[in-house]
PDB file of C-alpha atoms in Angstrom:
ATOM      1  CA  ASP A 282       0.000   0.000   0.000  1.00  0.00           C
ATOM      2  CA  ALA A 283       2.036   2.935  -1.287  1.00  0.00           C
ATOM      3  CA  LYS A 284       1.061   6.154   0.436  1.00  0.00           C
ATOM      4  CA  THR A 285       2.618   9.594   0.405  1.00  0.00           C
ATOM      5  CA  THR A 286       3.493  12.184   3.032  1.00  0.00           C
ATOM      6  CA  GLN A 287       3.596  15.878   2.227  1.00  0.00           C
ATOM      7  CA  PRO A 288       3.926  19.027   4.338  1.00  0.00           C
ATOM      8  CA  THR A 289       0.599  20.667   5.038  1.00  0.00           C
ATOM      9  CA  SER A 290       1.568  24.069   3.707  1.00  0.00           C
ATOM     10  CA  MET A 291       4.429  26.200   2.465  1.00  0.00           C
ATOM     11  CA  ASP A 292       5.018  29.753   1.299  1.00  0.00           C
ATOM     12  CA  CYS A 293       7.109  30.858  -1.639  1.00  0.00           C
ATOM     13  CA  ALA A 294       8.244  34.244  -2.951  1.00  0.00           C
ATOM     14  CA  GLU A 295       7.158  35.197  -6.430  1.00  0.00           C
ATOM     15  CA  GLY A 296       9.938  34.634  -8.963  1.00  0.00           C
ATOM     16  CA  ARG A 297      11.775  32.156  -6.752  1.00  0.00           C
ATOM     17  CA  ALA A 298      11.909  28.398  -7.158  1.00  0.00           C
ATOM     18  CA  ALA A 299       9.391  26.418  -5.113  1.00  0.00           C
ATOM     19  CA  ASN A 300      10.595  22.998  -3.940  1.00  0.00           C
ATOM     20  CA  LEU A 301       7.785  20.693  -2.825  1.00  0.00           C
ATOM     21  CA  PRO A 302       8.867  17.503  -1.027  1.00  0.00           C
ATOM     22  CA  CYS A 303       7.034  14.190  -0.945  1.00  0.00           C
ATOM     23  CA  ASN A 304       7.851  10.979   0.903  1.00  0.00           C
ATOM     24  CA  HIS A 305       6.717   7.628  -0.510  1.00  0.00           C
ATOM     25  CA  SER A 306       8.886   5.143   1.376  1.00  0.00           C
ATOM     26  CA  THR A 307       6.740   2.089   0.541  1.00  0.00           C
ATOM     27  CA  ILE A 308       6.595   2.665  -3.193  1.00  0.00           C
ATOM     28  CA  SER A 309       6.956  -0.443  -5.352  1.00  0.00           C
ATOM     29  CA  GLY A 310       9.371  -0.807  -8.228  1.00  0.00           C
ATOM     30  CA  ASN A 311       6.818  -0.349 -10.980  1.00  0.00           C
ATOM     31  CA  GLU A 312       4.808   2.491  -9.445  1.00  0.00           C
ATOM     32  CA  TYR A 313       4.984   5.955 -10.907  1.00  0.00           C
ATOM     33  CA  VAL A 314       4.991   9.135  -8.845  1.00  0.00           C
ATOM     34  CA  TYR A 315       2.412  11.633 -10.063  1.00  0.00           C
ATOM     35  CA  TRP A 316       1.954  15.287  -9.221  1.00  0.00           C
ATOM     36  CA  TYR A 317      -1.294  17.187  -9.659  1.00  0.00           C
ATOM     37  CA  ARG A 318      -2.401  20.594  -8.494  1.00  0.00           C
ATOM     38  CA  GLN A 319      -5.774  22.102  -7.723  1.00  0.00           C
ATOM     39  CA  ILE A 320      -6.243  25.820  -8.133  1.00  0.00           C
ATOM     40  CA  HIS A 321      -9.014  27.175  -5.929  1.00  0.00           C
ATOM     41  CA  SER A 322     -12.077  24.986  -6.534  1.00  0.00           C
ATOM     42  CA  GLN A 323     -11.250  23.819 -10.048  1.00  0.00           C
ATOM     43  CA  GLY A 324     -10.656  20.195 -10.991  1.00  0.00           C
ATOM     44  CA  PRO A 325      -7.144  18.876 -10.306  1.00  0.00           C
ATOM     45  CA  GLN A 326      -4.642  19.461 -13.103  1.00  0.00           C
ATOM     46  CA  TYR A 327      -1.911  17.004 -14.076  1.00  0.00           C
ATOM     47  CA  ILE A 328       1.617  18.433 -13.735  1.00  0.00           C
ATOM     48  CA  ILE A 329       4.203  15.714 -14.234  1.00  0.00           C
ATOM     49  CA  HIS A 330       5.042  12.098 -13.448  1.00  0.00           C
ATOM     50  CA  GLY A 331       8.091   9.866 -13.262  1.00  0.00           C
ATOM     51  CA  LEU A 332       9.319   6.392 -12.467  1.00  0.00           C
ATOM     52  CA  LYS A 333      13.053   6.559 -11.771  1.00  0.00           C
ATOM     53  CA  ASN A 334      14.640   9.318 -13.774  1.00  0.00           C
ATOM     54  CA  ASN A 335      14.276  13.026 -13.237  1.00  0.00           C
ATOM     55  CA  GLU A 336      11.682  14.586 -15.502  1.00  0.00           C
ATOM     56  CA  THR A 337      11.079  18.103 -16.799  1.00  0.00           C
ATOM     57  CA  ASN A 338       8.270  19.657 -18.762  1.00  0.00           C
ATOM     58  CA  GLU A 339       7.001  23.155 -19.415  1.00  0.00           C
ATOM     59  CA  MET A 340       5.380  23.346 -15.994  1.00  0.00           C
ATOM     60  CA  ALA A 341       7.850  21.813 -13.571  1.00  0.00           C
ATOM     61  CA  SER A 342      10.720  19.441 -12.829  1.00  0.00           C
ATOM     62  CA  LEU A 343      10.506  16.221 -10.849  1.00  0.00           C
ATOM     63  CA  ILE A 344      13.497  14.927  -8.927  1.00  0.00           C
ATOM     64  CA  ILE A 345      13.228  11.336  -7.644  1.00  0.00           C
ATOM     65  CA  THR A 346      15.843  10.010  -5.230  1.00  0.00           C
ATOM     66  CA  GLU A 347      17.844   6.999  -6.251  1.00  0.00           C
ATOM     67  CA  ASP A 348      16.088   4.758  -3.707  1.00  0.00           C
ATOM     68  CA  ARG A 349      12.740   6.187  -4.935  1.00  0.00           C
ATOM     69  CA  LYS A 350      11.547   6.772  -1.389  1.00  0.00           C
ATOM     70  CA  SER A 351      11.075  10.477  -1.896  1.00  0.00           C
ATOM     71  CA  SER A 352      10.716  13.074  -4.606  1.00  0.00           C
ATOM     72  CA  THR A 353      10.682  16.836  -5.062  1.00  0.00           C
ATOM     73  CA  LEU A 354       8.540  18.873  -7.400  1.00  0.00           C
ATOM     74  CA  ILE A 355      10.274  22.059  -8.503  1.00  0.00           C
ATOM     75  CA  LEU A 356       8.413  25.062  -9.856  1.00  0.00           C
ATOM     76  CA  PRO A 357      11.376  27.002 -11.272  1.00  0.00           C
ATOM     77  CA  HIS A 358       9.939  30.525 -11.188  1.00  0.00           C
ATOM     78  CA  ALA A 359       6.823  30.622  -9.061  1.00  0.00           C
ATOM     79  CA  THR A 360       4.100  33.076  -9.996  1.00  0.00           C
ATOM     80  CA  LEU A 361       0.984  34.131  -8.130  1.00  0.00           C
ATOM     81  CA  ARG A 362      -0.994  31.823 -10.409  1.00  0.00           C
ATOM     82  CA  ASP A 363       0.903  28.854  -8.972  1.00  0.00           C
ATOM     83  CA  THR A 364      -0.904  29.301  -5.645  1.00  0.00           C
ATOM     84  CA  ALA A 365      -2.729  25.982  -5.287  1.00  0.00           C
ATOM     85  CA  VAL A 366      -2.927  22.669  -3.458  1.00  0.00           C
ATOM     86  CA  TYR A 367      -0.321  20.244  -4.793  1.00  0.00           C
ATOM     87  CA  TYR A 368      -0.888  16.501  -4.601  1.00  0.00           C
ATOM     88  CA  CYS A 369       1.801  13.841  -4.767  1.00  0.00           C
ATOM     89  CA  ILE A 370       0.246  10.431  -5.400  1.00  0.00           C
ATOM     90  CA  VAL A 371       1.123   6.833  -6.253  1.00  0.00           C
ATOM     91  CA  ARG A 372      -0.979   3.762  -6.840  1.00  0.00           C
ATOM     92  CA  VAL A 373      -3.006   2.333  -3.951  1.00  0.00           C
ATOM     93  CA  GLU A 374      -2.970  -1.291  -2.830  1.00  0.00           C
ATOM     94  CA  ASN A 375      -1.712  -2.837  -6.035  1.00  0.00           C
ATOM     95  CA  ASN A 376      -4.838  -1.673  -7.798  1.00  0.00           C
ATOM     96  CA  ASP A 377      -4.201  -0.446 -11.285  1.00  0.00           C
ATOM     97  CA  TYR A 378      -6.983   2.086 -11.168  1.00  0.00           C
ATOM     98  CA  LYS A 379      -7.349   3.461  -7.690  1.00  0.00           C
ATOM     99  CA  LEU A 380      -5.404   6.581  -6.852  1.00  0.00           C
ATOM    100  CA  SER A 381      -5.472   8.128  -3.412  1.00  0.00           C
ATOM    101  CA  PHE A 382      -5.466  11.910  -3.181  1.00  0.00           C
ATOM    102  CA  GLY A 383      -4.527  12.998   0.329  1.00  0.00           C
ATOM    103  CA  ALA A 384      -4.740  16.541   1.676  1.00  0.00           C
ATOM    104  CA  GLY A 385      -1.726  17.684  -0.351  1.00  0.00           C
ATOM    105  CA  THR A 386       0.457  20.745   0.241  1.00  0.00           C
ATOM    106  CA  THR A 387      -1.140  24.168   0.152  1.00  0.00           C
ATOM    107  CA  VAL A 388       1.364  26.414  -1.615  1.00  0.00           C
ATOM    108  CA  THR A 389       0.959  30.165  -1.310  1.00  0.00           C
ATOM    109  CA  VAL A 390       3.062  32.325  -3.609  1.00  0.00           C
ATOM    110  CA  ARG A 391       3.545  35.824  -2.187  1.00  0.00           C
ATOM    111  CA  ALA A 392       4.426  38.956  -4.134  1.00  0.00           C
TER     112      ALA A 392
ATOM    113  CA  ASN B  89     -11.388  18.580 -27.614  1.00  0.00           C
ATOM    114  CA  ALA B  90     -13.624  19.667 -24.782  1.00  0.00           C
ATOM    115  CA  GLY B  91     -11.980  17.137 -22.430  1.00  0.00           C
ATOM    116  CA  VAL B  92     -14.138  16.105 -19.466  1.00  0.00           C
ATOM    117  CA  THR B  93     -17.454  17.936 -19.178  1.00  0.00           C
ATOM    118  CA  GLN B  94     -19.613  17.839 -16.053  1.00  0.00           C
ATOM    119  CA  THR B  95     -23.155  19.087 -15.642  1.00  0.00           C
ATOM    120  CA  PRO B  96     -24.674  20.746 -13.733  1.00  0.00           C
ATOM    121  CA  LYS B  97     -22.080  23.070 -12.143  1.00  0.00           C
ATOM    122  CA  PHE B  98     -24.220  23.682  -9.070  1.00  0.00           C
ATOM    123  CA  ARG B  99     -27.250  22.002  -7.536  1.00  0.00           C
ATOM    124  CA  ILE B 100     -29.254  22.240  -4.337  1.00  0.00           C
ATOM    125  CA  LEU B 101     -31.259  19.168  -3.306  1.00  0.00           C
ATOM    126  CA  LYS B 102     -33.688  18.547  -0.492  1.00  0.00           C
ATOM    127  CA  ILE B 103     -33.132  15.496   1.709  1.00  0.00           C
ATOM    128  CA  GLY B 104     -34.554  12.407   0.039  1.00  0.00           C
ATOM    129  CA  GLN B 105     -34.517  13.782  -3.497  1.00  0.00           C
ATOM    130  CA  SER B 106     -32.597  12.068  -6.254  1.00  0.00           C
ATOM    131  CA  MET B 107     -30.475  13.351  -9.097  1.00  0.00           C
ATOM    132  CA  THR B 108     -27.953  12.322 -11.717  1.00  0.00           C
ATOM    133  CA  LEU B 109     -24.621  14.038 -12.150  1.00  0.00           C
ATOM    134  CA  GLN B 110     -23.574  13.893 -15.769  1.00  0.00           C
ATOM    135  CA  CYS B 111     -20.033  13.322 -17.028  1.00  0.00           C
ATOM    136  CA  THR B 112     -18.876  12.964 -20.607  1.00  0.00           C
ATOM    137  CA  GLN B 113     -15.418  12.866 -22.198  1.00  0.00           C
ATOM    138  CA  ASP B 114     -14.389  13.159 -25.829  1.00  0.00           C
ATOM    139  CA  MET B 115     -10.856  11.747 -25.571  1.00  0.00           C
ATOM    140  CA  ASN B 116     -11.855   8.113 -26.156  1.00  0.00           C
ATOM    141  CA  HIS B 117     -10.510   7.178 -22.726  1.00  0.00           C
ATOM    142  CA  ASN B 118     -11.401   3.747 -21.424  1.00  0.00           C
ATOM    143  CA  TYR B 119     -11.058   4.592 -17.747  1.00  0.00           C
ATOM    144  CA  MET B 120     -13.397   6.936 -15.908  1.00  0.00           C
ATOM    145  CA  TYR B 121     -13.710   7.873 -12.236  1.00  0.00           C
ATOM    146  CA  TRP B 122     -15.939   9.728  -9.811  1.00  0.00           C
ATOM    147  CA  TYR B 123     -14.387  11.506  -6.820  1.00  0.00           C
ATOM    148  CA  ARG B 124     -15.886  13.618  -4.081  1.00  0.00           C
ATOM    149  CA  GLN B 125     -14.105  16.359  -2.197  1.00  0.00           C
ATOM    150  CA  ASP B 126     -15.312  17.667   1.131  1.00  0.00           C
ATOM    151  CA  PRO B 127     -14.167  21.129   2.303  1.00  0.00           C
ATOM    152  CA  GLY B 128     -10.452  21.241   3.118  1.00  0.00           C
ATOM    153  CA  MET B 129      -9.976  17.570   2.307  1.00  0.00           C
ATOM    154  CA  GLY B 130      -8.433  15.518  -0.463  1.00  0.00           C
ATOM    155  CA  LEU B 131     -10.377  13.566  -3.059  1.00  0.00           C
ATOM    156  CA  LYS B 132     -12.057  10.274  -2.283  1.00  0.00           C
ATOM    157  CA  LEU B 133     -12.870   7.757  -5.006  1.00  0.00           C
ATOM    158  CA  ILE B 134     -16.558   6.841  -5.236  1.00  0.00           C
ATOM    159  CA  TYR B 135     -16.728   4.575  -8.288  1.00  0.00           C
ATOM    160  CA  TYR B 136     -14.636   3.855 -11.321  1.00  0.00           C
ATOM    161  CA  SER B 137     -15.010   2.135 -14.675  1.00  0.00           C
ATOM    162  CA  VAL B 138     -12.438   0.419 -16.873  1.00  0.00           C
ATOM    163  CA  GLY B 139     -14.666   0.365 -19.936  1.00  0.00           C
ATOM    164  CA  ALA B 140     -18.228   0.318 -21.190  1.00  0.00           C
ATOM    165  CA  GLY B 141     -20.342  -2.080 -19.149  1.00  0.00           C
ATOM    166  CA  ILE B 142     -17.756  -2.447 -16.360  1.00  0.00           C
ATOM    167  CA  THR B 143     -17.885  -0.524 -13.075  1.00  0.00           C
ATOM    168  CA  ASP B 144     -16.471  -1.068  -9.606  1.00  0.00           C
ATOM    169  CA  LYS B 145     -16.599   0.506  -6.154  1.00  0.00           C
ATOM    170  CA  GLY B 146     -14.040   2.900  -4.797  1.00  0.00           C
ATOM    171  CA  GLU B 147     -13.494   4.030  -1.200  1.00  0.00           C
ATOM    172  CA  VAL B 148     -16.896   5.629  -0.538  1.00  0.00           C
ATOM    173  CA  PRO B 149     -19.598   4.071  -2.788  1.00  0.00           C
ATOM    174  CA  ASN B 150     -22.507   3.993  -0.320  1.00  0.00           C
ATOM    175  CA  GLY B 151     -25.450   6.118  -1.425  1.00  0.00           C
ATOM    176  CA  TYR B 152     -24.343   6.264  -5.067  1.00  0.00           C
ATOM    177  CA  ASN B 153     -24.824   4.272  -8.242  1.00  0.00           C
ATOM    178  CA  VAL B 154     -23.141   4.443 -11.620  1.00  0.00           C
ATOM    179  CA  SER B 155     -23.541   3.032 -15.091  1.00  0.00           C
ATOM    180  CA  ARG B 156     -21.298   3.004 -18.162  1.00  0.00           C
ATOM    181  CA  SER B 157     -23.279   2.207 -21.275  1.00  0.00           C
ATOM    182  CA  THR B 158     -20.917   4.072 -23.628  1.00  0.00           C
ATOM    183  CA  THR B 159     -17.218   4.927 -23.628  1.00  0.00           C
ATOM    184  CA  GLU B 160     -18.009   8.631 -23.439  1.00  0.00           C
ATOM    185  CA  ASP B 161     -20.504   8.845 -20.574  1.00  0.00           C
ATOM    186  CA  PHE B 162     -20.268   7.937 -16.899  1.00  0.00           C
ATOM    187  CA  PRO B 163     -23.253   9.303 -14.934  1.00  0.00           C
ATOM    188  CA  LEU B 164     -23.374   9.241 -11.121  1.00  0.00           C
ATOM    189  CA  ARG B 165     -26.760   8.686  -9.495  1.00  0.00           C
ATOM    190  CA  LEU B 166     -27.816   9.777  -6.000  1.00  0.00           C
ATOM    191  CA  GLU B 167     -31.050   8.009  -5.069  1.00  0.00           C
ATOM    192  CA  LEU B 168     -31.931   9.413  -1.639  1.00  0.00           C
ATOM    193  CA  ALA B 169     -29.906  12.541  -1.025  1.00  0.00           C
ATOM    194  CA  ALA B 170     -28.563  13.063   2.504  1.00  0.00           C
ATOM    195  CA  PRO B 171     -26.762  16.061   4.060  1.00  0.00           C
ATOM    196  CA  SER B 172     -23.581  13.935   4.239  1.00  0.00           C
ATOM    197  CA  GLN B 173     -23.507  13.986   0.433  1.00  0.00           C
ATOM    198  CA  THR B 174     -22.975  17.737   0.366  1.00  0.00           C
ATOM    199  CA  SER B 175     -19.676  17.959  -1.466  1.00  0.00           C
ATOM    200  CA  VAL B 176     -17.950  18.831  -4.714  1.00  0.00           C
ATOM    201  CA  TYR B 177     -17.989  15.975  -7.191  1.00  0.00           C
ATOM    202  CA  PHE B 178     -15.272  15.521  -9.785  1.00  0.00           C
ATOM    203  CA  CYS B 179     -15.326  13.214 -12.761  1.00  0.00           C
ATOM    204  CA  ALA B 180     -12.062  12.148 -14.382  1.00  0.00           C
ATOM    205  CA  SER B 181     -10.852   9.975 -17.223  1.00  0.00           C
ATOM    206  CA  SER B 182      -7.580   8.392 -18.298  1.00  0.00           C
ATOM    207  CA  TYR B 183      -6.281   6.450 -21.259  1.00  0.00           C
ATOM    208  CA  LEU B 184      -4.822   3.638 -19.142  1.00  0.00           C
ATOM    209  CA  GLY B 185      -5.202   2.797 -15.457  1.00  0.00           C
ATOM    210  CA  GLY B 186      -4.752   5.854 -13.291  1.00  0.00           C
ATOM    211  CA  TYR B 187      -1.285   5.017 -12.028  1.00  0.00           C
ATOM    212  CA  ASN B 188       0.048   4.564 -15.548  1.00  0.00           C
ATOM    213  CA  SER B 189      -1.371   7.592 -17.340  1.00  0.00           C
ATOM    214  CA  PRO B 190      -2.531  11.047 -16.257  1.00  0.00           C
ATOM    215  CA  LEU B 191      -6.073  11.678 -15.100  1.00  0.00           C
ATOM    216  CA  HIS B 192      -8.010  14.444 -16.809  1.00  0.00           C
ATOM    217  CA  PHE B 193     -10.559  16.083 -14.526  1.00  0.00           C
ATOM    218  CA  GLY B 194     -13.737  18.014 -15.129  1.00  0.00           C
ATOM    219  CA  ASN B 195     -14.424  21.240 -13.258  1.00  0.00           C
ATOM    220  CA  GLY B 196     -16.790  19.665 -10.790  1.00  0.00           C
ATOM    221  CA  THR B 197     -20.389  19.769  -9.618  1.00  0.00           C
ATOM    222  CA  ARG B 198     -21.010  21.551  -6.333  1.00  0.00           C
ATOM    223  CA  LEU B 199     -23.887  19.814  -4.555  1.00  0.00           C
ATOM    224  CA  THR B 200     -25.669  21.005  -1.441  1.00  0.00           C
ATOM    225  CA  VAL B 201     -28.235  18.804   0.320  1.00  0.00           C
ATOM    226  CA  THR B 202     -30.461  20.588   2.837  1.00  0.00           C
TER     227      THR B 202
END
């Protein structure tokens, strides 16, 4: 049963990099780490995912430790529009379809 | 592509009434999901479907029913609304199982039961 642990909240200065940590110490070898975010009351939005290697796209970078027990989402230049709840999730209970969204990290970007 | 479309956006029900929350996607995704989100909380899976004619329970299925007669549509039915079902409901879809491909979410239906 792969679960994740994230800080409840964090602040970030506009224009600076935001580093969001996530622990997933029980992750299995074939489970991906996914990051989503939810802005205000909209539906969650996919950001990025990875298995072993670090990943980068137009939104963010994902750094996964070599033992895969933790990861960090990096927003390189945070803007006020990045204020949101960020969810780090993996598969639940060896079920291909069920994903567990915990409370996530509330990120507030300040001017 | 419109993506995942949910209707209605808002609804107020009286206790004991019934309603259907509509969800449709135009991405030809096999997998569809219903989540609910209570204030300040994460999302909890209600039901999911891996294809037309196939549905299964998630974490919190009591009080809800679903059907999947087509690939595109995955309606959620509340038969006897209760105050505990006041929540925001999100529908999502994915090409493969949720851990192996990104979920695409609709913008939600905000339901109040009084």
